[in-house]
């Protein structure tokens, strides 16, 4: 039912300099697969077929990754290494990839609005590739897509975090509908220490209804002077319904060096060695 998945991928990844000086942070590999490919796999598993990528300067290798490399194909064709390309070949065959450039870095809300030309007027998913989510049975996007089918409104994935970490995230408050689902009543982007409305942090998986675009257009800059999706979603929650979903699965913050290393170790032991 949800066909399109938007990947804001224009950021600089300064925390990983110098690695990210000329390589997009989304191309940093967790073991042998770039971060963004994990996100694309998750979207495909959720039945999505259109990957809409918001890029910026110096991100050509993202486009090359999701395209055929004839020279390489020719070189390894018929050799024992050929099987190593199977996964990415399947990804390329299973989805369409479209790209748009974000010219200015004006926040996540602005990045999502930039993707409007690719998404159009339909509900869509958003994946922040920095947040690597692993669930061997059903990926987080598939869980959220199933909820969308039932509720037909925007949904954010949330996770409990320690109180001294809420300032790094968008944080929600809500009324419980079930054990793992809430109706959002408040939402604050990176609240100051001690002021968070709860310990439920938004992680980088969203399903958004397309009216969010007009709302973002009318959202003034918020935290850090940037246009925040969190502020737009609070607006949407006030006039309609936004749900927060405590997903099933593990999540690694690969935007931080520690999280990146943790994800690498986890994927090496639990995925790579069993493949
Ligand atoms: C963004 C969002 C924030 C969310 C986070 C999840 O922040 O603005 O609400 O909690 O992603 O990773 P960023 O990490 O890009 O600063």
PDB file of C-alpha atoms and ligand atoms in Angstrom:
ATOM      1  CA  UNK A   1       0.000   0.000   0.000  1.00  0.00           C
ATOM      2  CA  UNK A   2       2.885   2.382   0.745  1.00  0.00           C
ATOM      3  CA  UNK A   3       5.120   2.319  -2.292  1.00  0.00           C
ATOM      4  CA  UNK A   4       7.537   5.155  -1.703  1.00  0.00           C
ATOM      5  CA  UNK A   5      10.320   5.501   0.787  1.00  0.00           C
ATOM      6  CA  UNK A   6      12.245   8.744   1.210  1.00  0.00           C
ATOM      7  CA  UNK A   7      15.856   8.769   2.324  1.00  0.00           C
ATOM      8  CA  UNK A   8      17.174  12.161   3.429  1.00  0.00           C
ATOM      9  CA  UNK A   9      20.866  11.732   2.593  1.00  0.00           C
ATOM     10  CA  UNK A  10      22.316  15.173   2.038  1.00  0.00           C
ATOM     11  CA  UNK A  11      24.086  15.569   5.406  1.00  0.00           C
ATOM     12  CA  UNK A  12      27.842  15.803   5.805  1.00  0.00           C
ATOM     13  CA  UNK A  13      28.565  13.152   8.428  1.00  0.00           C
ATOM     14  CA  UNK A  14      31.121  15.350  10.162  1.00  0.00           C
ATOM     15  CA  UNK A  15      31.399  12.945  13.097  1.00  0.00           C
ATOM     16  CA  UNK A  16      33.152  10.492  10.806  1.00  0.00           C
ATOM     17  CA  UNK A  17      35.673  12.840   9.243  1.00  0.00           C
ATOM     18  CA  UNK A  18      38.058  12.245   7.582  1.00  0.00           C
ATOM     19  CA  UNK A  19      36.263   9.084   6.302  1.00  0.00           C
ATOM     20  CA  UNK A  20      33.344  11.190   5.083  1.00  0.00           C
ATOM     21  CA  UNK A  21      35.421  13.892   3.404  1.00  0.00           C
ATOM     22  CA  UNK A  22      34.722  12.569  -0.078  1.00  0.00           C
ATOM     23  CA  UNK A  23      32.504   9.570   0.725  1.00  0.00           C
ATOM     24  CA  UNK A  24      28.822  10.000   1.686  1.00  0.00           C
ATOM     25  CA  UNK A  25      28.213   8.904   5.278  1.00  0.00           C
ATOM     26  CA  UNK A  26      25.372   6.716   4.003  1.00  0.00           C
ATOM     27  CA  UNK A  27      27.995   4.678   2.134  1.00  0.00           C
ATOM     28  CA  UNK A  28      29.936   3.820   5.300  1.00  0.00           C
ATOM     29  CA  UNK A  29      29.809   0.019   5.460  1.00  0.00           C
ATOM     30  CA  UNK A  30      28.534  -2.029   8.359  1.00  0.00           C
ATOM     31  CA  UNK A  31      30.746  -5.044   7.663  1.00  0.00           C
ATOM     32  CA  UNK A  32      30.361  -5.355   3.872  1.00  0.00           C
ATOM     33  CA  UNK A  33      27.178  -3.418   3.137  1.00  0.00           C
ATOM     34  CA  UNK A  34      26.686   0.361   3.039  1.00  0.00           C
ATOM     35  CA  UNK A  35      24.360   1.748   5.703  1.00  0.00           C
ATOM     36  CA  UNK A  36      21.823   2.982   3.173  1.00  0.00           C
ATOM     37  CA  UNK A  37      21.484  -0.473   1.639  1.00  0.00           C
ATOM     38  CA  UNK A  38      20.264  -1.817   4.973  1.00  0.00           C
ATOM     39  CA  UNK A  39      17.562   0.857   4.895  1.00  0.00           C
ATOM     40  CA  UNK A  40      16.645   0.027   1.301  1.00  0.00           C
ATOM     41  CA  UNK A  41      16.449  -3.695   2.188  1.00  0.00           C
ATOM     42  CA  UNK A  42      14.073  -2.823   5.016  1.00  0.00           C
ATOM     43  CA  UNK A  43      11.869  -0.767   2.675  1.00  0.00           C
ATOM     44  CA  UNK A  44      11.775  -3.532   0.065  1.00  0.00           C
ATOM     45  CA  UNK A  45      10.868  -6.042   2.769  1.00  0.00           C
ATOM     46  CA  UNK A  46       7.952  -3.745   3.666  1.00  0.00           C
ATOM     47  CA  UNK A  47       6.705  -3.967   0.063  1.00  0.00           C
ATOM     48  CA  UNK A  48       7.993  -0.568  -1.076  1.00  0.00           C
ATOM     49  CA  UNK A  49       9.226  -0.220  -4.627  1.00  0.00           C
ATOM     50  CA  UNK A  50      10.250   3.410  -5.057  1.00  0.00           C
ATOM     51  CA  UNK A  51      13.301   4.684  -3.231  1.00  0.00           C
ATOM     52  CA  UNK A  52      13.369   8.484  -3.298  1.00  0.00           C
ATOM     53  CA  UNK A  53      16.757   9.774  -2.241  1.00  0.00           C
ATOM     54  CA  UNK A  54      17.416  13.371  -1.238  1.00  0.00           C
ATOM     55  CA  UNK A  55      21.089  13.939  -1.978  1.00  0.00           C
ATOM     56  CA  UNK A  56      23.536  16.799  -1.911  1.00  0.00           C
ATOM     57  CA  UNK A  57      26.924  17.717  -3.285  1.00  0.00           C
ATOM     58  CA  UNK A  58      29.493  14.934  -3.478  1.00  0.00           C
ATOM     59  CA  UNK A  59      27.007  12.083  -3.236  1.00  0.00           C
ATOM     60  CA  UNK A  60      27.552  10.507  -6.655  1.00  0.00           C
ATOM     61  CA  UNK A  61      28.645   7.175  -5.236  1.00  0.00           C
ATOM     62  CA  UNK A  62      25.142   6.718  -3.797  1.00  0.00           C
ATOM     63  CA  UNK A  63      23.701   6.759  -7.297  1.00  0.00           C
ATOM     64  CA  UNK A  64      26.453   4.522  -8.639  1.00  0.00           C
ATOM     65  CA  UNK A  65      25.825   2.018  -5.877  1.00  0.00           C
ATOM     66  CA  UNK A  66      22.223   1.499  -6.926  1.00  0.00           C
ATOM     67  CA  UNK A  67      23.125   1.082 -10.576  1.00  0.00           C
ATOM     68  CA  UNK A  68      24.839  -1.591 -12.662  1.00  0.00           C
ATOM     69  CA  UNK A  69      28.632  -1.472 -12.889  1.00  0.00           C
ATOM     70  CA  UNK A  70      29.231  -3.130 -16.249  1.00  0.00           C
ATOM     71  CA  UNK A  71      33.001  -3.143 -15.964  1.00  0.00           C
ATOM     72  CA  UNK A  72      32.875  -4.907 -12.613  1.00  0.00           C
ATOM     73  CA  UNK A  73      30.177  -7.310 -13.824  1.00  0.00           C
ATOM     74  CA  UNK A  74      32.346  -8.174 -16.807  1.00  0.00           C
ATOM     75  CA  UNK A  75      35.461  -8.659 -14.650  1.00  0.00           C
ATOM     76  CA  UNK A  76      33.950 -11.049 -12.147  1.00  0.00           C
ATOM     77  CA  UNK A  77      31.424 -12.788 -14.343  1.00  0.00           C
ATOM     78  CA  UNK A  78      31.875 -16.555 -14.067  1.00  0.00           C
ATOM     79  CA  UNK A  79      34.321 -16.300 -11.144  1.00  0.00           C
ATOM     80  CA  UNK A  80      33.757 -17.422  -7.554  1.00  0.00           C
ATOM     81  CA  UNK A  81      33.317 -13.761  -6.538  1.00  0.00           C
ATOM     82  CA  UNK A  82      30.215 -13.269  -8.673  1.00  0.00           C
ATOM     83  CA  UNK A  83      27.864 -14.371  -5.881  1.00  0.00           C
ATOM     84  CA  UNK A  84      28.997 -11.386  -3.803  1.00  0.00           C
ATOM     85  CA  UNK A  85      27.022  -9.153  -6.154  1.00  0.00           C
ATOM     86  CA  UNK A  86      23.797 -11.149  -5.825  1.00  0.00           C
ATOM     87  CA  UNK A  87      22.263  -9.082  -3.038  1.00  0.00           C
ATOM     88  CA  UNK A  88      22.817  -5.698  -4.623  1.00  0.00           C
ATOM     89  CA  UNK A  89      21.658  -7.040  -8.010  1.00  0.00           C
ATOM     90  CA  UNK A  90      18.401  -8.124  -6.354  1.00  0.00           C
ATOM     91  CA  UNK A  91      18.011  -4.703  -4.746  1.00  0.00           C
ATOM     92  CA  UNK A  92      18.529  -2.932  -8.080  1.00  0.00           C
ATOM     93  CA  UNK A  93      15.997  -5.218  -9.767  1.00  0.00           C
ATOM     94  CA  UNK A  94      13.408  -4.843  -6.999  1.00  0.00           C
ATOM     95  CA  UNK A  95      13.142  -1.068  -6.795  1.00  0.00           C
ATOM     96  CA  UNK A  96      13.269   2.204  -8.719  1.00  0.00           C
ATOM     97  CA  UNK A  97      15.675   4.827  -7.500  1.00  0.00           C
ATOM     98  CA  UNK A  98      15.032   8.520  -7.969  1.00  0.00           C
ATOM     99  CA  UNK A  99      17.127  11.411  -6.708  1.00  0.00           C
ATOM    100  CA  UNK A 100      16.737  15.064  -5.950  1.00  0.00           C
ATOM    101  CA  UNK A 101      19.361  17.484  -4.682  1.00  0.00           C
ATOM    102  CA  UNK A 102      18.878  19.496  -1.511  1.00  0.00           C
ATOM    103  CA  UNK A 103      20.767  22.705  -2.143  1.00  0.00           C
ATOM    104  CA  UNK A 104      20.782  24.075   1.377  1.00  0.00           C
ATOM    105  CA  UNK A 105      20.932  22.248   4.702  1.00  0.00           C
ATOM    106  CA  UNK A 106      17.906  23.668   6.500  1.00  0.00           C
ATOM    107  CA  UNK A 107      16.959  20.701   8.657  1.00  0.00           C
ATOM    108  CA  UNK A 108      15.194  17.340   8.388  1.00  0.00           C
ATOM    109  CA  UNK A 109      11.802  18.976   7.737  1.00  0.00           C
ATOM    110  CA  UNK A 110      13.311  20.868   4.829  1.00  0.00           C
ATOM    111  CA  UNK A 111      14.969  17.692   3.480  1.00  0.00           C
ATOM    112  CA  UNK A 112      11.614  15.897   3.553  1.00  0.00           C
ATOM    113  CA  UNK A 113       9.913  18.839   1.833  1.00  0.00           C
ATOM    114  CA  UNK A 114      12.614  18.698  -0.858  1.00  0.00           C
ATOM    115  CA  UNK A 115      11.503  15.115  -1.516  1.00  0.00           C
ATOM    116  CA  UNK A 116       7.957  16.243  -2.307  1.00  0.00           C
ATOM    117  CA  UNK A 117       8.687  16.345  -6.038  1.00  0.00           C
ATOM    118  CA  UNK A 118       9.577  12.631  -5.899  1.00  0.00           C
ATOM    119  CA  UNK A 119       6.835  11.514  -3.509  1.00  0.00           C
ATOM    120  CA  UNK A 120       3.806  13.422  -4.821  1.00  0.00           C
ATOM    121  CA  UNK A 121       0.448  13.122  -3.155  1.00  0.00           C
ATOM    122  CA  UNK A 122       0.583   9.743  -1.414  1.00  0.00           C
ATOM    123  CA  UNK A 123       1.548   8.367   1.983  1.00  0.00           C
ATOM    124  CA  UNK A 124       5.228   7.516   2.213  1.00  0.00           C
ATOM    125  CA  UNK A 125       7.889   6.202   4.546  1.00  0.00           C
ATOM    126  CA  UNK A 126      11.019   8.021   5.689  1.00  0.00           C
ATOM    127  CA  UNK A 127      14.219   6.231   6.661  1.00  0.00           C
ATOM    128  CA  UNK A 128      17.163   7.930   8.320  1.00  0.00           C
ATOM    129  CA  UNK A 129      19.916   5.520   7.316  1.00  0.00           C
ATOM    130  CA  UNK A 130      21.996   6.473  10.386  1.00  0.00           C
ATOM    131  CA  UNK A 131      19.521   4.559  12.512  1.00  0.00           C
ATOM    132  CA  UNK A 132      20.147   0.943  11.652  1.00  0.00           C
ATOM    133  CA  UNK A 133      17.197  -1.230  12.648  1.00  0.00           C
ATOM    134  CA  UNK A 134      17.446  -4.983  12.745  1.00  0.00           C
ATOM    135  CA  UNK A 135      14.645  -7.450  13.171  1.00  0.00           C
ATOM    136  CA  UNK A 136      15.185 -10.814  11.589  1.00  0.00           C
ATOM    137  CA  UNK A 137      11.490 -11.629  11.262  1.00  0.00           C
ATOM    138  CA  UNK A 138       9.727  -8.430  10.288  1.00  0.00           C
ATOM    139  CA  UNK A 139      11.588  -5.174   9.732  1.00  0.00           C
ATOM    140  CA  UNK A 140      10.484  -2.002  11.507  1.00  0.00           C
ATOM    141  CA  UNK A 141       9.070  -0.436   8.311  1.00  0.00           C
ATOM    142  CA  UNK A 142       7.011  -3.548   7.610  1.00  0.00           C
ATOM    143  CA  UNK A 143       5.621  -3.355  11.153  1.00  0.00           C
ATOM    144  CA  UNK A 144       4.751   0.303  10.609  1.00  0.00           C
ATOM    145  CA  UNK A 145       3.263  -0.251   7.144  1.00  0.00           C
ATOM    146  CA  UNK A 146       0.892  -2.828   8.667  1.00  0.00           C
ATOM    147  CA  UNK A 147      -0.176  -0.268  11.273  1.00  0.00           C
ATOM    148  CA  UNK A 148      -0.698   2.348   8.579  1.00  0.00           C
ATOM    149  CA  UNK A 149      -3.099   0.010   6.803  1.00  0.00           C
ATOM    150  CA  UNK A 150      -5.161  -0.116   9.964  1.00  0.00           C
ATOM    151  CA  UNK A 151      -5.004   3.526  11.120  1.00  0.00           C
ATOM    152  CA  UNK A 152      -4.253   5.613   7.974  1.00  0.00           C
ATOM    153  CA  UNK A 153      -2.328   8.331   9.744  1.00  0.00           C
ATOM    154  CA  UNK A 154       1.259   9.418  10.284  1.00  0.00           C
ATOM    155  CA  UNK A 155       3.328   7.130  12.525  1.00  0.00           C
ATOM    156  CA  UNK A 156       6.703   7.668  14.186  1.00  0.00           C
ATOM    157  CA  UNK A 157       8.855   4.873  15.600  1.00  0.00           C
ATOM    158  CA  UNK A 158       9.875   5.431  19.206  1.00  0.00           C
ATOM    159  CA  UNK A 159      12.198   3.790  21.681  1.00  0.00           C
ATOM    160  CA  UNK A 160      12.771   4.277  25.400  1.00  0.00           C
ATOM    161  CA  UNK A 161      16.100   5.980  26.057  1.00  0.00           C
ATOM    162  CA  UNK A 162      17.813   6.899  29.346  1.00  0.00           C
ATOM    163  CA  UNK A 163      16.731  10.298  30.710  1.00  0.00           C
ATOM    164  CA  UNK A 164      20.202  11.768  30.155  1.00  0.00           C
ATOM    165  CA  UNK A 165      19.961  11.048  26.419  1.00  0.00           C
ATOM    166  CA  UNK A 166      16.584  12.591  25.573  1.00  0.00           C
ATOM    167  CA  UNK A 167      18.266  15.852  24.506  1.00  0.00           C
ATOM    168  CA  UNK A 168      19.648  14.057  21.419  1.00  0.00           C
ATOM    169  CA  UNK A 169      16.226  13.184  19.997  1.00  0.00           C
ATOM    170  CA  UNK A 170      12.739  14.280  19.186  1.00  0.00           C
ATOM    171  CA  UNK A 171      10.730  13.178  22.229  1.00  0.00           C
ATOM    172  CA  UNK A 172       7.000  12.454  22.368  1.00  0.00           C
ATOM    173  CA  UNK A 173       4.253  12.323  24.942  1.00  0.00           C
ATOM    174  CA  UNK A 174       1.073  10.399  24.230  1.00  0.00           C
ATOM    175  CA  UNK A 175      -1.980   8.501  25.355  1.00  0.00           C
ATOM    176  CA  UNK A 176      -1.621   4.726  25.260  1.00  0.00           C
ATOM    177  CA  UNK A 177      -3.845   2.912  22.760  1.00  0.00           C
ATOM    178  CA  UNK A 178      -2.207  -0.487  23.295  1.00  0.00           C
ATOM    179  CA  UNK A 179       1.016  -1.698  24.940  1.00  0.00           C
ATOM    180  CA  UNK A 180       3.149  -0.478  22.058  1.00  0.00           C
ATOM    181  CA  UNK A 181       1.029   2.191  20.388  1.00  0.00           C
ATOM    182  CA  UNK A 182       0.265   5.750  21.493  1.00  0.00           C
ATOM    183  CA  UNK A 183      -1.613   8.706  20.157  1.00  0.00           C
ATOM    184  CA  UNK A 184       0.830  11.603  20.199  1.00  0.00           C
ATOM    185  CA  UNK A 185      -0.218  14.602  22.300  1.00  0.00           C
ATOM    186  CA  UNK A 186       3.127  16.408  22.485  1.00  0.00           C
ATOM    187  CA  UNK A 187       6.436  16.322  20.688  1.00  0.00           C
ATOM    188  CA  UNK A 188       9.615  18.308  21.344  1.00  0.00           C
ATOM    189  CA  UNK A 189      12.773  18.366  19.254  1.00  0.00           C
ATOM    190  CA  UNK A 190      15.888  17.814  21.370  1.00  0.00           C
ATOM    191  CA  UNK A 191      14.496  19.087  24.686  1.00  0.00           C
ATOM    192  CA  UNK A 192      16.909  20.654  27.183  1.00  0.00           C
ATOM    193  CA  UNK A 193      18.109  18.279  29.913  1.00  0.00           C
ATOM    194  CA  UNK A 194      15.343  17.674  32.442  1.00  0.00           C
ATOM    195  CA  UNK A 195      12.522  19.106  30.312  1.00  0.00           C
ATOM    196  CA  UNK A 196      11.614  16.115  28.103  1.00  0.00           C
ATOM    197  CA  UNK A 197       7.911  15.166  28.133  1.00  0.00           C
ATOM    198  CA  UNK A 198       8.878  11.448  28.462  1.00  0.00           C
ATOM    199  CA  UNK A 199      11.764   9.111  27.726  1.00  0.00           C
ATOM    200  CA  UNK A 200      10.281   8.001  24.396  1.00  0.00           C
ATOM    201  CA  UNK A 201      12.649   9.107  21.646  1.00  0.00           C
ATOM    202  CA  UNK A 202      11.770   9.233  17.962  1.00  0.00           C
ATOM    203  CA  UNK A 203      14.080   7.077  15.894  1.00  0.00           C
ATOM    204  CA  UNK A 204      14.626   7.404  12.161  1.00  0.00           C
ATOM    205  CA  UNK A 205      11.551   5.624  10.806  1.00  0.00           C
ATOM    206  CA  UNK A 206       8.395   7.526   9.890  1.00  0.00           C
ATOM    207  CA  UNK A 207       5.273   6.969   7.875  1.00  0.00           C
ATOM    208  CA  UNK A 208       3.830  10.288   6.782  1.00  0.00           C
ATOM    209  CA  UNK A 209       0.606  11.266   5.128  1.00  0.00           C
ATOM    210  CA  UNK A 210       1.143  13.748   2.276  1.00  0.00           C
ATOM    211  CA  UNK A 211      -0.619  16.657   4.013  1.00  0.00           C
ATOM    212  CA  UNK A 212       2.629  16.890   5.990  1.00  0.00           C
ATOM    213  CA  UNK A 213       4.192  18.766   3.045  1.00  0.00           C
ATOM    214  CA  UNK A 214       1.871  21.771   3.353  1.00  0.00           C
ATOM    215  CA  UNK A 215       2.367  21.710   7.115  1.00  0.00           C
ATOM    216  CA  UNK A 216       6.171  21.751   6.720  1.00  0.00           C
ATOM    217  CA  UNK A 217       5.870  24.657   4.303  1.00  0.00           C
ATOM    218  CA  UNK A 218       4.198  26.620   7.071  1.00  0.00           C
ATOM    219  CA  UNK A 219       6.525  25.461   9.862  1.00  0.00           C
ATOM    220  CA  UNK A 220       8.939  28.153  11.041  1.00  0.00           C
ATOM    221  CA  UNK A 221      12.541  27.230  11.887  1.00  0.00           C
ATOM    222  CA  UNK A 222      12.760  25.598  15.320  1.00  0.00           C
ATOM    223  CA  UNK A 223      15.587  23.969  17.276  1.00  0.00           C
ATOM    224  CA  UNK A 224      18.979  25.001  15.916  1.00  0.00           C
ATOM    225  CA  UNK A 225      17.319  27.417  13.466  1.00  0.00           C
ATOM    226  CA  UNK A 226      16.315  24.427  11.312  1.00  0.00           C
ATOM    227  CA  UNK A 227      12.950  23.341   9.942  1.00  0.00           C
ATOM    228  CA  UNK A 228      12.097  20.353  12.096  1.00  0.00           C
ATOM    229  CA  UNK A 229       9.851  17.471  11.073  1.00  0.00           C
ATOM    230  CA  UNK A 230       9.086  17.095  14.793  1.00  0.00           C
ATOM    231  CA  UNK A 231       7.426  20.553  14.838  1.00  0.00           C
ATOM    232  CA  UNK A 232       5.428  19.779  11.684  1.00  0.00           C
ATOM    233  CA  UNK A 233       4.285  16.451  13.146  1.00  0.00           C
ATOM    234  CA  UNK A 234       3.134  18.140  16.346  1.00  0.00           C
ATOM    235  CA  UNK A 235       1.023  20.446  14.198  1.00  0.00           C
ATOM    236  CA  UNK A 236      -0.399  17.410  12.371  1.00  0.00           C
ATOM    237  CA  UNK A 237      -1.085  15.693  15.709  1.00  0.00           C
ATOM    238  CA  UNK A 238      -3.051  18.720  16.919  1.00  0.00           C
ATOM    239  CA  UNK A 239      -5.371  18.792  13.934  1.00  0.00           C
ATOM    240  CA  UNK A 240      -5.591  15.066  13.246  1.00  0.00           C
ATOM    241  CA  UNK A 241      -3.860  11.960  14.469  1.00  0.00           C
ATOM    242  CA  UNK A 242      -0.212  10.992  14.761  1.00  0.00           C
ATOM    243  CA  UNK A 243       0.743   7.670  16.299  1.00  0.00           C
ATOM    244  CA  UNK A 244       3.937   6.660  18.072  1.00  0.00           C
ATOM    245  CA  UNK A 245       4.925   3.018  17.811  1.00  0.00           C
ATOM    246  CA  UNK A 246       7.319   1.172  20.119  1.00  0.00           C
ATOM    247  CA  UNK A 247       8.811  -1.088  17.496  1.00  0.00           C
ATOM    248  CA  UNK A 248      10.090  -4.638  17.855  1.00  0.00           C
ATOM    249  CA  UNK A 249      13.764  -4.991  17.109  1.00  0.00           C
ATOM    250  CA  UNK A 250      17.226  -3.661  17.746  1.00  0.00           C
ATOM    251  CA  UNK A 251      18.346  -0.201  16.768  1.00  0.00           C
ATOM    252  CA  UNK A 252      21.861   1.186  16.485  1.00  0.00           C
ATOM    253  CA  UNK A 253      22.738   4.863  16.289  1.00  0.00           C
ATOM    254  CA  UNK A 254      25.258   4.640  13.475  1.00  0.00           C
ATOM    255  CA  UNK A 255      25.560   8.424  13.430  1.00  0.00           C
ATOM    256  CA  UNK A 256      27.840   8.027  16.459  1.00  0.00           C
ATOM    257  CA  UNK A 257      31.143   6.206  16.411  1.00  0.00           C
ATOM    258  CA  UNK A 258      30.163   4.034  19.405  1.00  0.00           C
ATOM    259  CA  UNK A 259      26.840   3.007  17.810  1.00  0.00           C
ATOM    260  CA  UNK A 260      28.576   2.328  14.525  1.00  0.00           C
ATOM    261  CA  UNK A 261      31.061  -0.032  16.177  1.00  0.00           C
ATOM    262  CA  UNK A 262      28.285  -1.742  18.143  1.00  0.00           C
ATOM    263  CA  UNK A 263      26.303  -2.264  14.916  1.00  0.00           C
ATOM    264  CA  UNK A 264      29.389  -3.597  13.157  1.00  0.00           C
ATOM    265  CA  UNK A 265      30.068  -6.146  15.881  1.00  0.00           C
ATOM    266  CA  UNK A 266      26.417  -7.167  16.039  1.00  0.00           C
ATOM    267  CA  UNK A 267      26.059  -7.584  12.268  1.00  0.00           C
ATOM    268  CA  UNK A 268      29.353  -9.437  11.985  1.00  0.00           C
ATOM    269  CA  UNK A 269      28.364 -11.954  14.644  1.00  0.00           C
ATOM    270  CA  UNK A 270      24.670 -12.302  13.854  1.00  0.00           C
ATOM    271  CA  UNK A 271      24.353 -11.730  10.127  1.00  0.00           C
ATOM    272  CA  UNK A 272      27.657 -11.882   8.265  1.00  0.00           C
ATOM    273  CA  UNK A 273      28.970 -15.047   9.878  1.00  0.00           C
ATOM    274  CA  UNK A 274      25.676 -16.814   9.187  1.00  0.00           C
ATOM    275  CA  UNK A 275      25.425 -15.775   5.540  1.00  0.00           C
TER     276      UNK A 275
HETATM  277  C1  LIG B   1      16.657  13.525  13.762  1.00  0.00           C
HETATM  278  C2  LIG B   1      15.316  14.089  14.238  1.00  0.00           C
HETATM  279  C3  LIG B   1      15.028  13.660  15.667  1.00  0.00           C
HETATM  280  C4  LIG B   1      15.114  12.154  15.788  1.00  0.00           C
HETATM  281  C5  LIG B   1      16.464  11.638  15.242  1.00  0.00           C
HETATM  282  C6  LIG B   1      16.483  10.127  15.162  1.00  0.00           C
HETATM  283  O1  LIG B   1      17.676  14.150  14.495  1.00  0.00           O
HETATM  284  O2  LIG B   1      15.346  15.508  14.129  1.00  0.00           O
HETATM  285  O3  LIG B   1      13.741  14.102  16.055  1.00  0.00           O
HETATM  286  O4  LIG B   1      14.938  11.776  17.131  1.00  0.00           O
HETATM  287  O5  LIG B   1      16.705  12.128  13.925  1.00  0.00           O
HETATM  288  O6  LIG B   1      17.735   9.653  14.791  1.00  0.00           O
HETATM  289  P1  LIG B   1      19.224  14.082  14.059  1.00  0.00           P
HETATM  290  O7  LIG B   1      19.771  12.812  14.645  1.00  0.00           O
HETATM  291  O8  LIG B   1      19.255  14.098  12.573  1.00  0.00           O
HETATM  292  O9  LIG B   1      19.867  15.294  14.666  1.00  0.00           O
END
